[in-house]
One Martini backbone bead per residue (centre of mass of N, CA, C, O) as a GRO file, in nm:
protein
  363
    1MET     BB    1   6.426  13.301   1.375
    2ASN     BB    2   6.374  13.523   1.661
    3ILE     BB    3   6.560  13.553   1.969
    4VAL     BB    4   6.523  13.709   2.286
    5CYS     BB    5   6.742  13.742   2.549
    6LEU     BB    6   6.678  13.866   2.886
    7CYS     BB    7   7.009  13.865   2.879
    8PRO     BB    8   7.317  13.793   2.928
    9GLU     BB    9   7.530  13.544   2.824
   10ASP     BB   10   7.706  13.563   3.114
   11SER     BB   11   7.466  13.503   3.335
   12SER     BB   12   7.510  13.188   3.223
   13TRP     BB   13   7.792  13.021   3.162
   14ILE     BB   14   7.689  12.723   3.154
   15MET     BB   15   7.421  12.754   2.949
   16LEU     BB   16   7.401  12.980   2.720
   17PRO     BB   17   7.627  12.927   2.511
   18PRO     BB   18   7.528  12.637   2.421
   19TYR     BB   19   7.246  12.727   2.342
   20ALA     BB   20   7.328  12.933   2.129
   21SER     BB   21   7.478  12.734   1.946
   22ALA     BB   22   7.234  12.547   1.888
   23PHE     BB   23   7.052  12.756   1.760
   24ARG     BB   24   7.244  12.847   1.526
   25LYS     BB   25   7.266  12.563   1.390
   26ARG     BB   26   6.933  12.605   1.327
   27GLY     BB   27   6.890  12.920   1.230
   28VAL     BB   28   6.877  13.076   1.499
   29GLU     BB   29   6.832  13.393   1.618
   30ILE     BB   30   7.028  13.508   1.897
   31HIS     BB   31   6.974  13.755   2.151
   32PHE     BB   32   7.138  13.987   2.371
   33LEU     BB   33   7.200  14.150   2.644
   34ASP     BB   34   7.324  14.390   2.863
   35TRP     BB   35   7.432  14.509   3.177
   36SER     BB   36   7.306  14.811   3.134
   37ILE     BB   37   7.031  14.714   3.182
   38PRO     BB   38   6.766  14.790   3.350
   39LEU     BB   39   6.546  14.615   3.570
   40ASP     BB   40   6.311  14.858   3.512
   41SER     BB   41   6.244  14.797   3.235
   42SER     BB   42   6.061  14.816   2.958
   43LEU     BB   43   5.954  14.659   2.683
   44GLU     BB   44   5.938  14.902   2.499
   45ALA     BB   45   6.235  14.995   2.541
   46LEU     BB   46   6.368  14.734   2.439
   47LEU     BB   47   6.237  14.721   2.150
   48PHE     BB   48   6.345  15.001   2.051
   49ARG     BB   49   6.648  14.891   2.014
   50LEU     BB   50   6.538  14.732   1.783
   51SER     BB   51   6.521  14.622   1.424
   52PHE     BB   52   6.312  14.407   1.538
   53THR     BB   53   6.074  14.143   1.574
   54PRO     BB   54   6.036  13.905   1.780
   55ASP     BB   55   5.917  13.575   1.826
   56TYR     BB   56   6.080  13.554   2.105
   57LEU     BB   57   6.102  13.539   2.465
   58PHE     BB   58   6.383  13.473   2.680
   59PHE     BB   59   6.379  13.327   3.032
   60PRO     BB   60   6.637  13.255   3.205
   61GLU     BB   61   6.777  13.136   3.470
   62CYS     BB   62   6.963  13.395   3.646
   63ALA     BB   63   7.166  13.693   3.719
   64PHE     BB   64   6.911  13.836   3.538
   65PRO     BB   65   6.588  13.930   3.665
   66LEU     BB   66   6.425  14.016   3.412
   67LEU     BB   67   6.081  14.179   3.414
   68PRO     BB   68   5.905  14.355   3.213
   69GLU     BB   69   5.698  14.588   3.161
   70GLY     BB   70   5.437  14.445   2.946
   71ILE     BB   71   5.452  14.130   2.904
   72LEU     BB   72   5.132  14.060   2.918
   73GLN     BB   73   5.057  14.254   2.660
   74SER     BB   74   5.216  14.106   2.472
   75GLN     BB   75   5.246  13.924   2.148
   76ILE     BB   76   5.504  13.795   2.253
   77PRO     BB   77   5.625  13.510   2.320
   78THR     BB   78   5.717  13.324   2.614
   79ILE     BB   79   6.021  13.185   2.779
   80ARG     BB   80   6.083  12.959   3.045
   81LEU     BB   81   6.382  12.869   3.235
   82ASP     BB   82   6.378  12.629   3.493
   83VAL     BB   83   6.625  12.505   3.698
   84ASP     BB   84   6.580  12.513   4.033
   85THR     BB   85   6.288  12.368   4.093
   86TYR     BB   86   6.326  12.245   4.395
   87ALA     BB   87   6.339  12.547   4.472
   88PHE     BB   88   6.077  12.716   4.554
   89THR     BB   89   5.831  12.583   4.398
   90ARG     BB   90   5.574  12.746   4.453
   91ARG     BB   91   5.679  13.007   4.334
   92ARG     BB   92   5.743  12.902   4.048
   93ILE     BB   93   5.456  12.826   3.979
   94ARG     BB   94   5.346  13.110   3.993
   95TRP     BB   95   5.544  13.239   3.780
   96ALA     BB   96   5.450  13.069   3.533
   97SER     BB   97   5.193  13.253   3.471
   98LEU     BB   98   5.380  13.478   3.306
   99PHE     BB   99   5.417  13.248   3.088
  100ASP     BB  100   5.376  13.064   2.790
  101HIS     BB  101   5.648  12.901   2.843
  102VAL     BB  102   5.764  12.607   3.039
  103ALA     BB  103   6.086  12.504   3.143
  104VAL     BB  104   6.218  12.218   3.306
  105CYS     BB  105   6.501  12.041   3.452
  106HIS     BB  106   6.295  11.845   3.615
  107PRO     BB  107   6.154  11.561   3.649
  108GLY     BB  108   5.794  11.603   3.731
  109PHE     BB  109   5.747  11.919   3.749
  110ASP     BB  110   5.558  11.954   3.507
  111VAL     BB  111   5.312  11.830   3.645
  112ARG     BB  112   5.288  12.033   3.879
  113PHE     BB  113   5.249  12.282   3.705
  114ARG     BB  114   4.989  12.189   3.556
  115GLU     BB  115   4.815  12.138   3.816
  116ARG     BB  116   4.859  12.431   3.976
  117THR     BB  117   4.809  12.670   3.780
  118PRO     BB  118   4.738  12.599   3.506
  119HIS     BB  119   4.956  12.481   3.233
  120PRO     BB  120   4.962  12.420   2.880
  121SER     BB  121   5.305  12.489   2.860
  122THR     BB  122   5.497  12.217   2.958
  123LEU     BB  123   5.846  12.119   2.995
  124VAL     BB  124   6.134  11.911   2.961
  125LEU     BB  125   6.481  12.047   3.025
  126PRO     BB  126   6.748  11.920   3.085
  127HIS     BB  127   7.037  11.885   3.130
  128ALA     BB  128   7.356  11.922   2.949
  129VAL     BB  129   7.582  11.890   2.667
  130HIS     BB  130   7.879  11.981   2.498
  131ARG     BB  131   7.986  11.792   2.256
  132GLU     BB  132   8.267  11.928   2.177
  133PHE     BB  133   8.402  11.843   2.470
  134PHE     BB  134   8.364  11.500   2.423
  135ASP     BB  135   8.382  11.426   2.108
  136LEU     BB  136   8.678  11.266   2.150
  137PRO     BB  137   8.965  11.153   2.184
  138GLU     BB  138   9.136  10.968   2.375
  139VAL     BB  139   9.274  10.981   2.704
  140PRO     BB  140   9.449  10.953   2.966
  141ARG     BB  141   9.362  10.794   3.282
  142GLU     BB  142   9.494  10.933   3.584
  143PHE     BB  143   9.232  10.919   3.752
  144ASP     BB  144   9.032  10.758   3.962
  145PHE     BB  145   8.887  11.037   4.036
  146GLY     BB  146   8.649  11.293   3.973
  147TRP     BB  147   8.616  11.652   4.071
  148VAL     BB  148   8.338  11.896   4.058
  149GLY     BB  149   8.260  12.148   4.300
  150GLN     BB  150   8.099  12.233   4.567
  151THR     BB  151   8.178  12.250   4.948
  152SER     BB  152   8.024  12.497   5.044
  153GLY     BB  153   7.781  12.494   5.272
  154PRO     BB  154   7.481  12.360   5.403
  155ILE     BB  155   7.422  12.168   5.124
  156TYR     BB  156   7.750  12.034   5.144
  157GLN     BB  157   7.837  11.841   5.387
  158ARG     BB  158   7.883  11.558   5.270
  159ARG     BB  159   8.102  11.627   5.060
  160ALA     BB  160   8.296  11.769   5.261
  161ALA     BB  161   8.343  11.500   5.423
  162TRP     BB  162   8.418  11.283   5.180
  163LEU     BB  163   8.639  11.391   4.988
  164PRO     BB  164   8.895  11.371   5.169
  165ARG     BB  165   8.876  11.064   5.202
  166LEU     BB  166   8.901  10.985   4.905
  167ALA     BB  167   9.167  11.153   4.844
  168SER     BB  168   9.344  10.975   5.051
  169THR     BB  169   9.309  10.701   4.858
  170PHE     BB  170   9.265  10.851   4.582
  171SER     BB  171   9.319  10.967   4.280
  172THR     BB  172   9.307  11.325   4.197
  173ASN     BB  173   9.211  11.619   4.157
  174ASP     BB  174   9.168  11.959   4.217
  175TRP     BB  175   8.873  12.008   4.404
  176SER     BB  176   8.912  12.322   4.514
  177ARG     BB  177   8.878  12.435   4.236
  178PHE     BB  178   8.806  12.614   3.956
  179TYR     BB  179   8.598  12.532   3.661
  180ASN     BB  180   8.540  12.529   3.351
  181LEU     BB  181   8.378  12.364   3.111
  182GLN     BB  182   8.632  12.257   2.962
  183GLU     BB  183   8.782  12.162   3.220
  184VAL     BB  184   8.582  11.955   3.311
  185ALA     BB  185   8.610  11.771   3.067
  186GLU     BB  186   8.914  11.714   3.109
  187VAL     BB  187   8.894  11.581   3.385
  188TYR     BB  188   8.694  11.351   3.311
  189ARG     BB  189   8.868  11.232   3.068
  190ARG     BB  190   9.104  11.168   3.305
  191SER     BB  191   8.887  10.969   3.431
  192ARG     BB  192   8.752  10.672   3.549
  193ILE     BB  193   8.587  10.829   3.772
  194VAL     BB  194   8.270  10.977   3.880
  195ALA     BB  195   8.183  11.130   4.181
  196ASN     BB  196   7.853  11.186   4.311
  197ILE     BB  197   7.753  11.449   4.545
  198GLY     BB  198   7.487  11.587   4.636
  199ARG     BB  199   7.263  11.754   4.769
  200ASP     BB  200   7.121  11.738   5.077
  201ASP     BB  201   6.819  11.840   4.969
  202PHE     BB  202   6.889  11.688   4.657
  203PRO     BB  203   7.033  11.393   4.576
  204GLN     BB  204   6.867  11.321   4.291
  205ASP     BB  205   7.010  11.510   4.112
  206ALA     BB  206   7.030  11.599   3.764
  207ASN     BB  207   7.297  11.737   3.705
  208LEU     BB  208   7.540  11.855   3.511
  209ARG     BB  209   7.769  11.656   3.605
  210VAL     BB  210   7.641  11.383   3.517
  211PHE     BB  211   7.646  11.443   3.211
  212GLU     BB  212   7.950  11.495   3.190
  213ALA     BB  213   8.043  11.224   3.291
  214LEU     BB  214   7.912  11.048   3.077
  215ALA     BB  215   8.044  11.193   2.823
  216SER     BB  216   8.353  11.123   2.908
  217GLY     BB  217   8.371  10.792   2.985
  218ALA     BB  218   8.322  10.776   3.265
  219LEU     BB  219   8.230  10.648   3.561
  220LEU     BB  220   7.925  10.680   3.712
  221ILE     BB  221   7.873  10.779   4.057
  222THR     BB  222   7.551  10.773   4.219
  223ALA     BB  223   7.273  10.841   4.372
  224LEU     BB  224   7.005  10.668   4.534
  225PRO     BB  225   6.787  10.802   4.395
  226SER     BB  226   6.741  10.910   4.040
  227GLU     BB  227   6.659  11.116   3.775
  228LEU     BB  228   6.785  10.943   3.550
  229THR     BB  229   6.558  10.722   3.537
  230SER     BB  230   6.343  10.925   3.410
  231LEU     BB  231   6.554  10.940   3.140
  232GLY     BB  232   6.650  10.618   3.080
  233LEU     BB  233   6.860  10.556   3.296
  234VAL     BB  234   7.055  10.269   3.413
  235PRO     BB  235   7.144  10.091   3.661
  236GLY     BB  236   7.429   9.900   3.550
  237THR     BB  237   7.438  10.032   3.248
  238HIS     BB  238   7.516  10.364   3.276
  239PHE     BB  239   7.546  10.336   3.594
  240VAL     BB  240   7.631  10.380   3.943
  241GLY     BB  241   7.495  10.306   4.261
  242TYR     BB  242   7.410  10.461   4.580
  243HIS     BB  243   7.287  10.511   4.931
  244HIS     BB  244   7.570  10.572   5.076
  245GLU     BB  245   7.873  10.716   5.133
  246SER     BB  246   8.002  10.464   5.283
  247GLU     BB  247   8.022  10.299   5.001
  248LEU     BB  248   8.245  10.438   4.823
  249PRO     BB  249   8.524  10.312   4.875
  250ALA     BB  250   8.447  10.018   4.788
  251LEU     BB  251   8.324  10.092   4.512
  252LEU     BB  252   8.570  10.215   4.380
  253ARG     BB  253   8.756   9.972   4.410
  254ARG     BB  254   8.583   9.771   4.250
  255CYS     BB  255   8.576   9.938   3.980
  256LEU     BB  256   8.884   9.957   3.939
  257ASP     BB  257   8.935   9.639   3.933
  258ASN     BB  258   8.689   9.633   3.706
  259GLU     BB  259   8.747   9.721   3.394
  260TYR     BB  260   8.533   9.592   3.217
  261SER     BB  261   8.275   9.691   3.362
  262ARG     BB  262   8.345   9.989   3.367
  263SER     BB  263   8.372  10.032   3.056
  264ARG     BB  264   8.091   9.932   2.971
  265ILE     BB  265   7.920  10.139   3.130
  266ALA     BB  266   8.059  10.399   3.033
  267GLU     BB  267   7.997  10.361   2.728
  268ALA     BB  268   7.687  10.349   2.755
  269GLY     BB  269   7.660  10.631   2.882
  270LYS     BB  270   7.790  10.795   2.654
  271THR     BB  271   7.606  10.713   2.422
  272ALA     BB  272   7.338  10.812   2.550
  273ASP     BB  273   7.420  11.105   2.607
  274LEU     BB  274   7.509  11.191   2.306
  275ARG     BB  275   7.220  11.114   2.189
  276GLU     BB  276   7.008  11.268   2.429
  277HIS     BB  277   7.206  11.506   2.612
  278THR     BB  278   7.216  11.765   2.439
  279TYR     BB  279   7.170  12.083   2.329
  280ASP     BB  280   7.052  11.993   2.064
  281ASN     BB  281   6.821  11.831   2.185
  282ARG     BB  282   6.688  12.064   2.345
  283VAL     BB  283   6.627  12.249   2.104
  284ASP     BB  284   6.456  12.051   1.946
  285THR     BB  285   6.237  12.021   2.159
  286LEU     BB  286   6.155  12.318   2.175
  287LEU     BB  287   6.084  12.365   1.873
  288ARG     BB  288   5.860  12.153   1.862
  289HIS     BB  289   5.686  12.282   2.079
  290LEU     BB  290   5.643  12.560   1.942
  291GLN     BB  291   5.514  12.447   1.683
  292GLN     BB  292   5.260  12.329   1.818
  293PHE     BB  293   5.155  12.632   1.925
  294GLY     BB  294   5.277  12.867   1.820
  295PRO     BB  295   5.175  13.218   1.873
  296GLN     BB  296   5.054  13.172   2.133
  297LYS     BB  297   4.888  13.299   2.425
  298LEU     BB  298   4.935  13.119   2.755
  299ALA     BB  299   4.935  13.295   2.992
  300PRO     BB  300   4.738  13.297   3.261
  301ALA     BB  301   4.782  13.605   3.355
  302SER     BB  302   4.664  13.746   3.090
  303ARG     BB  303   4.352  13.673   3.214
  304TRP     BB  304   4.370  13.857   3.444
  305PRO     BB  305   4.336  14.078   3.657
  306ASP     BB  306   4.528  14.345   3.719
  307SER     BB  307   4.576  14.300   4.027
  308ARG     BB  308   4.678  14.004   4.002
  309ARG     BB  309   4.918  14.057   3.816
  310ARG     BB  310   5.068  14.257   4.004
  311LEU     BB  311   5.106  14.060   4.236
  312MET     BB  312   5.285  13.862   4.075
  313LEU     BB  313   5.507  14.062   4.006
  314LEU     BB  314   5.573  14.130   4.298
  315ASP     BB  315   5.656  13.844   4.373
  316TYR     BB  316   5.894  13.826   4.178
  317TYR     BB  317   6.055  14.076   4.273
  318SER     BB  318   6.080  13.993   4.572
  319GLY     BB  319   6.220  13.713   4.517
  320HIS     BB  320   6.472  13.894   4.369
  321GLY     BB  321   6.522  14.176   4.525
  322LEU     BB  322   6.334  14.406   4.366
  323LEU     BB  323   6.236  14.678   4.519
  324SER     BB  324   6.161  14.894   4.303
  325CYS     BB  325   5.968  14.710   4.141
  326ALA     BB  326   5.782  14.639   4.375
  327LYS     BB  327   5.690  14.926   4.440
  328SER     BB  328   5.560  14.991   4.169
  329GLN     BB  329   5.339  14.772   4.190
  330PHE     BB  330   5.214  14.863   4.459
  331ARG     BB  331   5.114  15.143   4.371
  332ARG     BB  332   4.910  15.007   4.157
  333LEU     BB  333   4.764  14.813   4.370
  334ALA     BB  334   4.681  14.999   4.575
  335GLY     BB  335   4.325  14.981   4.642
  336CYS     BB  336   4.193  14.760   4.455
  337SER     BB  337   4.235  14.558   4.704
  338LEU     BB  338   4.255  14.437   5.014
  339ARG     BB  339   4.404  14.171   4.968
  340GLY     BB  340   4.621  14.273   4.770
  341THR     BB  341   4.741  14.489   4.958
  342LEU     BB  342   4.825  14.299   5.189
  343GLU     BB  343   5.002  14.105   5.025
  344GLY     BB  344   5.190  14.321   4.907
  345ALA     BB  345   5.294  14.433   5.178
  346ALA     BB  346   5.422  14.167   5.273
  347LEU     BB  347   5.624  14.137   5.041
  348LEU     BB  348   5.765  14.409   5.077
  349ALA     BB  349   5.857  14.366   5.371
  350ARG     BB  350   6.035  14.118   5.320
  351VAL     BB  351   6.245  14.250   5.127
  352TRP     BB  352   6.323  14.482   5.314
  353MET     BB  353   6.427  14.309   5.555
  354LYS     BB  354   6.644  14.157   5.400
  355GLN     BB  355   6.809  14.411   5.319
  356PHE     BB  356   6.852  14.516   5.605
  357ARG     BB  357   7.011  14.273   5.716
  358THR     BB  358   7.237  14.278   5.504
  359ALA     BB  359   7.338  14.566   5.572
  360ARG     BB  360   7.412  14.508   5.872
  361LEU     BB  361   7.627  14.283   5.814
  362LYS     BB  362   7.825  14.493   5.656
  363VAL     BB  363   7.894  14.691   5.910
   0.00000   0.00000   0.00000
């Protein structure tokens, strides 16, 4: 099987390298583009560069939002990996209609996608861990708790407020610096506890960090409710939960003092995580799903009238700030229908105004 990923491998340094490794271990050839590819490239031009016809085209959410013209007319099935599904969900559901298979990172959103698109091929592929970074001999656990993650911005105010308080009481790593994937694993493997404080707007997020924490053998402490429970992980068995950050100082102290209970829960979490939540697991799930459907073209938008398809493409381009691509679709859409022209003009005006305001702020 040959899969072409329509982005550079380093356009999502967290996710794509371990996915690529897992694909290759299963005999799947995965190929990436480079950063020189223009975002207004046609699919025909991209395929002309290849010496083979791919079996699938893979579109992970990343910093390279390429969606080439001709994608809906192609006979090559497409796969979308939607990562931050909880943000701008309605728009993401609309964009799902452009792809044959849609994988979402957050449990429960697959149901919403199927109900609202409706889309016949949607599945859950949660965040995962790169087993090779964690399935290693134990090292001394020198930190009371470990922390890696952003603390700046309006959606991280709670963690920005609480991390300095915790760090003033408990020993920890330098939580203000950036860590790459392997360094994150090293910090967590040297920690007794990993305390997770999620986004203010989505605190139940089963983000990448909670899976890394579990895999490291540290005790994960995270907010309840949590998406982890939808994935079969149980509070008190695989991790420890809290309901408000004010509980954290006493909870950390209690868990540090009870080494037996802490180690038992941490070991159960690590075992479950490395058994069920690695990138190898995710690729196996995806390949089984693709085998079930075969080479069918399932994108709902492929069966729509041309004007409706172009409006959806325009919506995608405007949502990603691709003004030139959005203009191109609008030129082909304008005049086909009054409603489509008005909706397209509104989308185009929105992205133009956003770029205008951004340019003014830079002056």
